[in-house]
Amino acid sequence: MNRWLTALLCLIAPGLVVGSASTASAQDYRAVSTLELFTSQGCSSCPTADALLRSYAERPDIVALSLPVDYWDYLGWKDTLASPKFTSRQRAYADARGDGRIYTPQVIVNGLTHVVGSRKDEIDRALAETAAKLEKDRVSLSAQSDGKTITIEAGAARSDSQMNGGTIWLAVVQPSVEVEIRRGENHGKKVTYVNVVRELTPVGMWSDKPTRVELQASAVMSSESQRCAVLLQQGTVGAIVAATWVIGPTH
């Protein structure tokens, strides 16, 4: 059986109340922003953005993810980390915004807006602006693992929130990957990628009520060097109102 199907079969039904949102810790309520960098080993402009993402990945108030895309592979180097799923996600964001803008390096900030991934000032401005827009829609979110089970808990929506439903995503991440690029526009370069997403899977639905999801860690993780992030997103490519890393052992 496919290991992701196995994981999904282990879900505890979304909507199960495991305690009121008021029982969540203050840390769960901390506003954490999300940066999704769409990058490519075949893009000459991307290494600068890849290096910049590392500085954001070190911040506790940001979940920074690399999502390598495959549409530059024809330039002479097949991206060793790319997935057509990430290309589809980037296109879905462009369709949802209605601007059709798809390029690398592109950062999607909190699921709401896009910025050139190498422009720190613009990323910082977008972080501040989108955080202000999402202030009333933030949801408490925690994720913990005891080595056997990953438990995700999302709180209730605020009474003045516009959020009435969303998708709980699990991202399996390789914290650091060094790639020696032998052909194409980045020929001869060694690039270190941070928080490279290897799998991005919807694992539950949230309908503005406290929700708990449980997954078998062994069905989700394929390597002890991997870690997991959790996102709570309006729809599938809307505003990301909560994000966190899974805390604790994964095996």
PDB file of C-alpha atoms in Angstrom:
ATOM      1  CA  MET A   1       0.000   0.000   0.000  1.00  0.00           C
ATOM      2  CA  ASN A   2       1.263   3.528  -0.819  1.00  0.00           C
ATOM      3  CA  ARG A   3       2.734   5.004   2.358  1.00  0.00           C
ATOM      4  CA  TRP A   4       0.793   8.244   1.948  1.00  0.00           C
ATOM      5  CA  LEU A   5      -2.447   6.293   1.629  1.00  0.00           C
ATOM      6  CA  THR A   6      -1.492   4.447   4.778  1.00  0.00           C
ATOM      7  CA  ALA A   7      -0.969   7.778   6.519  1.00  0.00           C
ATOM      8  CA  LEU A   8      -4.317   9.090   5.403  1.00  0.00           C
ATOM      9  CA  LEU A   9      -6.094   5.969   6.614  1.00  0.00           C
ATOM     10  CA  CYS A  10      -4.708   6.697  10.078  1.00  0.00           C
ATOM     11  CA  LEU A  11      -6.455  10.065  10.303  1.00  0.00           C
ATOM     12  CA  ILE A  12      -8.690  10.820  13.234  1.00  0.00           C
ATOM     13  CA  ALA A  13     -11.672  12.532  11.669  1.00  0.00           C
ATOM     14  CA  PRO A  14     -11.227  16.298  11.342  1.00  0.00           C
ATOM     15  CA  GLY A  15     -13.644  18.173  13.560  1.00  0.00           C
ATOM     16  CA  LEU A  16     -13.046  15.958  16.583  1.00  0.00           C
ATOM     17  CA  VAL A  17     -12.904  18.302  19.557  1.00  0.00           C
ATOM     18  CA  VAL A  18      -9.917  17.634  21.775  1.00  0.00           C
ATOM     19  CA  GLY A  19     -10.249  20.683  23.970  1.00  0.00           C
ATOM     20  CA  SER A  20     -11.250  24.269  23.472  1.00  0.00           C
ATOM     21  CA  ALA A  21      -8.915  26.664  21.729  1.00  0.00           C
ATOM     22  CA  SER A  22      -8.481  28.486  25.027  1.00  0.00           C
ATOM     23  CA  THR A  23      -6.381  25.594  26.324  1.00  0.00           C
ATOM     24  CA  ALA A  24      -3.690  26.144  23.682  1.00  0.00           C
ATOM     25  CA  SER A  25      -0.394  27.567  24.850  1.00  0.00           C
ATOM     26  CA  ALA A  26       0.692  31.108  24.076  1.00  0.00           C
ATOM     27  CA  GLN A  27       3.317  29.684  21.730  1.00  0.00           C
ATOM     28  CA  ASP A  28       0.603  28.078  19.625  1.00  0.00           C
ATOM     29  CA  TYR A  29      -0.923  31.513  19.070  1.00  0.00           C
ATOM     30  CA  ARG A  30       2.345  33.100  17.968  1.00  0.00           C
ATOM     31  CA  ALA A  31       1.897  34.498  14.472  1.00  0.00           C
ATOM     32  CA  VAL A  32       4.167  32.427  12.240  1.00  0.00           C
ATOM     33  CA  SER A  33       4.531  33.487   8.616  1.00  0.00           C
ATOM     34  CA  THR A  34       5.196  31.202   5.668  1.00  0.00           C
ATOM     35  CA  LEU A  35       7.569  31.712   2.752  1.00  0.00           C
ATOM     36  CA  GLU A  36       7.410  29.307  -0.186  1.00  0.00           C
ATOM     37  CA  LEU A  37      10.351  29.738  -2.562  1.00  0.00           C
ATOM     38  CA  PHE A  38       9.783  28.327  -6.046  1.00  0.00           C
ATOM     39  CA  THR A  39      13.292  27.749  -7.322  1.00  0.00           C
ATOM     40  CA  SER A  40      15.239  25.740  -9.905  1.00  0.00           C
ATOM     41  CA  GLN A  41      18.751  24.439 -10.337  1.00  0.00           C
ATOM     42  CA  GLY A  42      18.485  25.539 -13.962  1.00  0.00           C
ATOM     43  CA  CYS A  43      17.760  29.190 -13.113  1.00  0.00           C
ATOM     44  CA  SER A  44      20.787  31.500 -13.055  1.00  0.00           C
ATOM     45  CA  SER A  45      18.975  34.018 -10.823  1.00  0.00           C
ATOM     46  CA  CYS A  46      18.006  31.458  -8.183  1.00  0.00           C
ATOM     47  CA  PRO A  47      21.199  30.842  -6.136  1.00  0.00           C
ATOM     48  CA  THR A  48      20.960  34.326  -4.599  1.00  0.00           C
ATOM     49  CA  ALA A  49      17.373  33.633  -3.532  1.00  0.00           C
ATOM     50  CA  ASP A  50      18.317  30.177  -2.230  1.00  0.00           C
ATOM     51  CA  ALA A  51      20.984  31.765  -0.023  1.00  0.00           C
ATOM     52  CA  LEU A  52      18.583  34.459   1.192  1.00  0.00           C
ATOM     53  CA  LEU A  53      15.981  31.860   2.168  1.00  0.00           C
ATOM     54  CA  ARG A  54      18.495  30.391   4.607  1.00  0.00           C
ATOM     55  CA  SER A  55      18.417  33.606   6.680  1.00  0.00           C
ATOM     56  CA  TYR A  56      14.617  33.415   6.895  1.00  0.00           C
ATOM     57  CA  ALA A  57      14.740  29.704   7.727  1.00  0.00           C
ATOM     58  CA  GLU A  58      16.746  30.559  10.847  1.00  0.00           C
ATOM     59  CA  ARG A  59      13.948  32.759  12.214  1.00  0.00           C
ATOM     60  CA  PRO A  60      11.489  31.213  14.715  1.00  0.00           C
ATOM     61  CA  ASP A  61       8.619  33.349  13.386  1.00  0.00           C
ATOM     62  CA  ILE A  62       8.871  32.020   9.824  1.00  0.00           C
ATOM     63  CA  VAL A  63       8.411  28.616   8.203  1.00  0.00           C
ATOM     64  CA  ALA A  64      10.566  28.955   5.069  1.00  0.00           C
ATOM     65  CA  LEU A  65      10.266  26.231   2.428  1.00  0.00           C
ATOM     66  CA  SER A  66      12.004  25.491  -0.894  1.00  0.00           C
ATOM     67  CA  LEU A  67       9.785  24.031  -3.620  1.00  0.00           C
ATOM     68  CA  PRO A  68      11.920  23.203  -6.687  1.00  0.00           C
ATOM     69  CA  VAL A  69      10.071  23.322 -10.021  1.00  0.00           C
ATOM     70  CA  ASP A  70      10.780  21.392 -13.205  1.00  0.00           C
ATOM     71  CA  TYR A  71       9.963  23.759 -16.093  1.00  0.00           C
ATOM     72  CA  TRP A  72      13.566  24.876 -16.659  1.00  0.00           C
ATOM     73  CA  ASP A  73      14.843  21.315 -17.118  1.00  0.00           C
ATOM     74  CA  TYR A  74      14.976  21.792 -20.905  1.00  0.00           C
ATOM     75  CA  LEU A  75      17.857  24.275 -20.508  1.00  0.00           C
ATOM     76  CA  GLY A  76      20.354  21.442 -20.166  1.00  0.00           C
ATOM     77  CA  TRP A  77      20.174  20.341 -16.536  1.00  0.00           C
ATOM     78  CA  LYS A  78      17.407  18.273 -14.970  1.00  0.00           C
ATOM     79  CA  ASP A  79      16.720  19.597 -11.478  1.00  0.00           C
ATOM     80  CA  THR A  80      17.486  16.744  -9.079  1.00  0.00           C
ATOM     81  CA  LEU A  81      15.003  17.967  -6.449  1.00  0.00           C
ATOM     82  CA  ALA A  82      12.134  19.222  -8.605  1.00  0.00           C
ATOM     83  CA  SER A  83       8.601  17.909  -8.622  1.00  0.00           C
ATOM     84  CA  PRO A  84       5.798  18.637 -11.099  1.00  0.00           C
ATOM     85  CA  LYS A  85       3.542  18.912  -8.027  1.00  0.00           C
ATOM     86  CA  PHE A  86       5.362  22.092  -7.027  1.00  0.00           C
ATOM     87  CA  THR A  87       5.062  23.479 -10.558  1.00  0.00           C
ATOM     88  CA  SER A  88       1.313  22.805 -10.346  1.00  0.00           C
ATOM     89  CA  ARG A  89       1.108  24.510  -6.951  1.00  0.00           C
ATOM     90  CA  GLN A  90       2.871  27.601  -8.282  1.00  0.00           C
ATOM     91  CA  ARG A  91       0.496  27.743 -11.254  1.00  0.00           C
ATOM     92  CA  ALA A  92      -2.511  27.302  -8.968  1.00  0.00           C
ATOM     93  CA  TYR A  93      -1.359  30.298  -6.913  1.00  0.00           C
ATOM     94  CA  ALA A  94      -1.079  32.388 -10.096  1.00  0.00           C
ATOM     95  CA  ASP A  95      -4.552  31.314 -11.182  1.00  0.00           C
ATOM     96  CA  ALA A  96      -6.000  32.124  -7.747  1.00  0.00           C
ATOM     97  CA  ARG A  97      -4.422  35.601  -7.787  1.00  0.00           C
ATOM     98  CA  GLY A  98      -5.527  36.125 -11.375  1.00  0.00           C
ATOM     99  CA  ASP A  99      -2.229  37.623 -12.522  1.00  0.00           C
ATOM    100  CA  GLY A 100      -0.708  34.571 -14.218  1.00  0.00           C
ATOM    101  CA  ARG A 101       2.767  35.420 -12.889  1.00  0.00           C
ATOM    102  CA  ILE A 102       4.963  32.312 -12.825  1.00  0.00           C
ATOM    103  CA  TYR A 103       8.736  32.706 -12.597  1.00  0.00           C
ATOM    104  CA  THR A 104      11.811  31.756 -10.599  1.00  0.00           C
ATOM    105  CA  PRO A 105      12.918  32.694  -8.066  1.00  0.00           C
ATOM    106  CA  GLN A 106       9.422  33.482  -6.789  1.00  0.00           C
ATOM    107  CA  VAL A 107       8.443  33.665  -3.125  1.00  0.00           C
ATOM    108  CA  ILE A 108       4.806  33.292  -2.109  1.00  0.00           C
ATOM    109  CA  VAL A 109       4.272  35.092   1.193  1.00  0.00           C
ATOM    110  CA  ASN A 110       1.617  33.685   3.534  1.00  0.00           C
ATOM    111  CA  GLY A 111      -0.202  32.283   0.498  1.00  0.00           C
ATOM    112  CA  LEU A 112      -1.320  35.780  -0.498  1.00  0.00           C
ATOM    113  CA  THR A 113       1.228  37.617  -2.612  1.00  0.00           C
ATOM    114  CA  HIS A 114       4.331  36.971  -4.690  1.00  0.00           C
ATOM    115  CA  VAL A 115       7.751  38.618  -4.587  1.00  0.00           C
ATOM    116  CA  VAL A 116      11.030  38.078  -6.436  1.00  0.00           C
ATOM    117  CA  GLY A 117      12.873  35.683  -4.150  1.00  0.00           C
ATOM    118  CA  SER A 118      16.156  37.606  -4.114  1.00  0.00           C
ATOM    119  CA  ARG A 119      14.681  40.969  -3.035  1.00  0.00           C
ATOM    120  CA  LYS A 120      14.887  41.067   0.747  1.00  0.00           C
ATOM    121  CA  ASP A 121      13.291  44.501   1.166  1.00  0.00           C
ATOM    122  CA  GLU A 122      10.243  43.442  -0.840  1.00  0.00           C
ATOM    123  CA  ILE A 123       9.935  40.156   1.036  1.00  0.00           C
ATOM    124  CA  ASP A 124      10.088  41.979   4.372  1.00  0.00           C
ATOM    125  CA  ARG A 125       7.436  44.439   3.212  1.00  0.00           C
ATOM    126  CA  ALA A 126       5.184  41.615   2.024  1.00  0.00           C
ATOM    127  CA  LEU A 127       5.638  39.784   5.337  1.00  0.00           C
ATOM    128  CA  ALA A 128       4.492  42.870   7.260  1.00  0.00           C
ATOM    129  CA  GLU A 129       1.569  43.634   4.949  1.00  0.00           C
ATOM    130  CA  THR A 130       0.195  40.094   4.807  1.00  0.00           C
ATOM    131  CA  ALA A 131       0.643  39.602   8.552  1.00  0.00           C
ATOM    132  CA  ALA A 132      -1.532  42.661   9.124  1.00  0.00           C
ATOM    133  CA  LYS A 133      -4.201  41.306   6.754  1.00  0.00           C
ATOM    134  CA  LEU A 134      -4.251  37.959   8.535  1.00  0.00           C
ATOM    135  CA  GLU A 135      -4.302  39.256  12.111  1.00  0.00           C
ATOM    136  CA  LYS A 136      -7.967  38.365  12.759  1.00  0.00           C
ATOM    137  CA  ASP A 137      -7.756  35.069  10.875  1.00  0.00           C
ATOM    138  CA  ARG A 138      -4.844  33.473  12.725  1.00  0.00           C
ATOM    139  CA  VAL A 139      -5.548  30.040  14.212  1.00  0.00           C
ATOM    140  CA  SER A 140      -3.645  28.223  16.959  1.00  0.00           C
ATOM    141  CA  LEU A 141      -1.691  25.269  15.594  1.00  0.00           C
ATOM    142  CA  SER A 142       0.605  22.715  17.210  1.00  0.00           C
ATOM    143  CA  ALA A 143       2.240  19.503  15.984  1.00  0.00           C
ATOM    144  CA  GLN A 144       4.144  16.976  18.065  1.00  0.00           C
ATOM    145  CA  SER A 145       5.652  13.538  17.564  1.00  0.00           C
ATOM    146  CA  ASP A 146       6.502  10.810  20.067  1.00  0.00           C
ATOM    147  CA  GLY A 147       8.388   8.840  17.429  1.00  0.00           C
ATOM    148  CA  LYS A 148       5.402   6.694  16.515  1.00  0.00           C
ATOM    149  CA  THR A 149       2.579   9.163  16.011  1.00  0.00           C
ATOM    150  CA  ILE A 150       2.470  12.723  14.699  1.00  0.00           C
ATOM    151  CA  THR A 151      -0.370  14.633  16.354  1.00  0.00           C
ATOM    152  CA  ILE A 152      -1.617  17.868  14.806  1.00  0.00           C
ATOM    153  CA  GLU A 153      -4.039  20.134  16.680  1.00  0.00           C
ATOM    154  CA  ALA A 154      -5.672  23.218  15.192  1.00  0.00           C
ATOM    155  CA  GLY A 155      -7.797  25.534  17.299  1.00  0.00           C
ATOM    156  CA  ALA A 156     -11.075  27.286  16.570  1.00  0.00           C
ATOM    157  CA  ALA A 157     -11.510  30.379  14.433  1.00  0.00           C
ATOM    158  CA  ARG A 158     -11.916  33.704  16.194  1.00  0.00           C
ATOM    159  CA  SER A 159     -15.440  35.073  16.329  1.00  0.00           C
ATOM    160  CA  ASP A 160     -14.462  38.000  14.074  1.00  0.00           C
ATOM    161  CA  SER A 161     -12.519  35.851  11.582  1.00  0.00           C
ATOM    162  CA  GLN A 162     -13.478  35.433   7.940  1.00  0.00           C
ATOM    163  CA  MET A 163     -12.018  31.912   7.947  1.00  0.00           C
ATOM    164  CA  ASN A 164     -14.624  29.166   7.846  1.00  0.00           C
ATOM    165  CA  GLY A 165     -12.628  26.256   6.468  1.00  0.00           C
ATOM    166  CA  GLY A 166      -9.256  25.166   5.229  1.00  0.00           C
ATOM    167  CA  THR A 167      -6.756  22.445   4.390  1.00  0.00           C
ATOM    168  CA  ILE A 168      -4.187  21.013   6.785  1.00  0.00           C
ATOM    169  CA  TRP A 169      -1.001  20.298   4.825  1.00  0.00           C
ATOM    170  CA  LEU A 170       1.944  18.188   5.935  1.00  0.00           C
ATOM    171  CA  ALA A 171       5.278  19.033   4.315  1.00  0.00           C
ATOM    172  CA  VAL A 172       8.099  16.501   4.630  1.00  0.00           C
ATOM    173  CA  VAL A 173      11.295  18.518   4.449  1.00  0.00           C
ATOM    174  CA  GLN A 174      14.992  17.843   3.924  1.00  0.00           C
ATOM    175  CA  PRO A 175      16.671  20.537   6.070  1.00  0.00           C
ATOM    176  CA  SER A 176      19.755  20.940   3.862  1.00  0.00           C
ATOM    177  CA  VAL A 177      20.759  19.546   0.466  1.00  0.00           C
ATOM    178  CA  GLU A 178      23.955  20.421  -1.405  1.00  0.00           C
ATOM    179  CA  VAL A 179      23.841  19.957  -5.164  1.00  0.00           C
ATOM    180  CA  GLU A 180      26.722  20.177  -7.619  1.00  0.00           C
ATOM    181  CA  ILE A 181      25.238  21.458 -10.868  1.00  0.00           C
ATOM    182  CA  ARG A 182      27.139  20.133 -13.853  1.00  0.00           C
ATOM    183  CA  ARG A 183      25.281  21.619 -16.802  1.00  0.00           C
ATOM    184  CA  GLY A 184      22.991  24.472 -17.719  1.00  0.00           C
ATOM    185  CA  GLU A 185      23.024  28.095 -16.569  1.00  0.00           C
ATOM    186  CA  ASN A 186      24.532  27.232 -13.162  1.00  0.00           C
ATOM    187  CA  HIS A 187      27.219  24.908 -14.539  1.00  0.00           C
ATOM    188  CA  GLY A 188      30.051  24.378 -12.049  1.00  0.00           C
ATOM    189  CA  LYS A 189      28.195  25.770  -9.026  1.00  0.00           C
ATOM    190  CA  LYS A 190      27.534  24.025  -5.738  1.00  0.00           C
ATOM    191  CA  VAL A 191      24.263  25.253  -4.266  1.00  0.00           C
ATOM    192  CA  THR A 192      22.950  24.491  -0.801  1.00  0.00           C
ATOM    193  CA  TYR A 193      19.180  24.335  -0.574  1.00  0.00           C
ATOM    194  CA  VAL A 194      17.401  24.697   2.786  1.00  0.00           C
ATOM    195  CA  ASN A 195      14.123  23.118   3.886  1.00  0.00           C
ATOM    196  CA  VAL A 196      13.581  21.336   0.581  1.00  0.00           C
ATOM    197  CA  VAL A 197      10.047  19.956   0.436  1.00  0.00           C
ATOM    198  CA  ARG A 198      10.054  16.306  -0.619  1.00  0.00           C
ATOM    199  CA  GLU A 199       6.322  15.660  -0.102  1.00  0.00           C
ATOM    200  CA  LEU A 200       3.440  18.093   0.362  1.00  0.00           C
ATOM    201  CA  THR A 201       0.203  16.317   1.185  1.00  0.00           C
ATOM    202  CA  PRO A 202      -3.220  17.366   2.496  1.00  0.00           C
ATOM    203  CA  VAL A 203      -3.825  15.330   5.648  1.00  0.00           C
ATOM    204  CA  GLY A 204      -7.029  16.835   6.986  1.00  0.00           C
ATOM    205  CA  MET A 205      -9.731  19.447   6.641  1.00  0.00           C
ATOM    206  CA  TRP A 206     -10.464  22.216   9.146  1.00  0.00           C
ATOM    207  CA  SER A 207     -13.913  23.751   9.453  1.00  0.00           C
ATOM    208  CA  ASP A 208     -13.329  26.553  12.004  1.00  0.00           C
ATOM    209  CA  LYS A 209     -13.668  24.159  14.963  1.00  0.00           C
ATOM    210  CA  PRO A 210     -10.907  22.568  17.069  1.00  0.00           C
ATOM    211  CA  THR A 211      -9.502  19.728  14.975  1.00  0.00           C
ATOM    212  CA  ARG A 212      -7.106  16.882  15.692  1.00  0.00           C
ATOM    213  CA  VAL A 213      -5.262  14.718  13.155  1.00  0.00           C
ATOM    214  CA  GLU A 214      -3.015  11.758  13.933  1.00  0.00           C
ATOM    215  CA  LEU A 215      -0.551  10.148  11.501  1.00  0.00           C
ATOM    216  CA  GLN A 216       1.779   7.191  11.766  1.00  0.00           C
ATOM    217  CA  ALA A 217       5.288   8.675  11.722  1.00  0.00           C
ATOM    218  CA  SER A 218       6.693   5.643   9.916  1.00  0.00           C
ATOM    219  CA  ALA A 219       4.162   6.073   7.109  1.00  0.00           C
ATOM    220  CA  VAL A 220       5.117   9.705   6.629  1.00  0.00           C
ATOM    221  CA  MET A 221       8.875   9.865   7.099  1.00  0.00           C
ATOM    222  CA  SER A 222      11.373   8.055   4.895  1.00  0.00           C
ATOM    223  CA  SER A 223      14.573   9.304   6.542  1.00  0.00           C
ATOM    224  CA  GLU A 224      15.694  10.243  10.035  1.00  0.00           C
ATOM    225  CA  SER A 225      17.265  13.384   8.594  1.00  0.00           C
ATOM    226  CA  GLN A 226      13.873  14.718   7.512  1.00  0.00           C
ATOM    227  CA  ARG A 227      11.531  16.961   9.463  1.00  0.00           C
ATOM    228  CA  CYS A 228       7.914  18.016   8.989  1.00  0.00           C
ATOM    229  CA  ALA A 229       6.095  21.322   8.773  1.00  0.00           C
ATOM    230  CA  VAL A 230       2.339  21.799   9.044  1.00  0.00           C
ATOM    231  CA  LEU A 231       0.360  24.509   7.260  1.00  0.00           C
ATOM    232  CA  LEU A 232      -3.267  25.523   7.694  1.00  0.00           C
ATOM    233  CA  GLN A 233      -4.450  27.135   4.477  1.00  0.00           C
ATOM    234  CA  GLN A 234      -7.699  28.577   3.230  1.00  0.00           C
ATOM    235  CA  GLY A 235      -8.736  26.287   0.384  1.00  0.00           C
ATOM    236  CA  THR A 236      -5.622  24.769  -1.195  1.00  0.00           C
ATOM    237  CA  VAL A 237      -3.797  27.893  -2.403  1.00  0.00           C
ATOM    238  CA  GLY A 238      -5.330  30.639  -0.280  1.00  0.00           C
ATOM    239  CA  ALA A 239      -4.161  32.483   2.798  1.00  0.00           C
ATOM    240  CA  ILE A 240      -1.961  30.459   5.149  1.00  0.00           C
ATOM    241  CA  VAL A 241      -3.307  31.354   8.579  1.00  0.00           C
ATOM    242  CA  ALA A 242      -1.080  29.081  10.675  1.00  0.00           C
ATOM    243  CA  ALA A 243       2.205  27.221  10.309  1.00  0.00           C
ATOM    244  CA  THR A 244       4.443  25.250  12.618  1.00  0.00           C
ATOM    245  CA  TRP A 245       7.189  22.626  12.716  1.00  0.00           C
ATOM    246  CA  VAL A 246       6.549  19.196  14.168  1.00  0.00           C
ATOM    247  CA  ILE A 247       8.272  19.070  17.553  1.00  0.00           C
ATOM    248  CA  GLY A 248       9.833  15.879  18.881  1.00  0.00           C
ATOM    249  CA  PRO A 249      11.273  12.684  17.376  1.00  0.00           C
ATOM    250  CA  THR A 250       9.943  11.356  14.101  1.00  0.00           C
ATOM    251  CA  HIS A 251      11.135   7.737  14.551  1.00  0.00           C
TER     252      HIS A 251
END
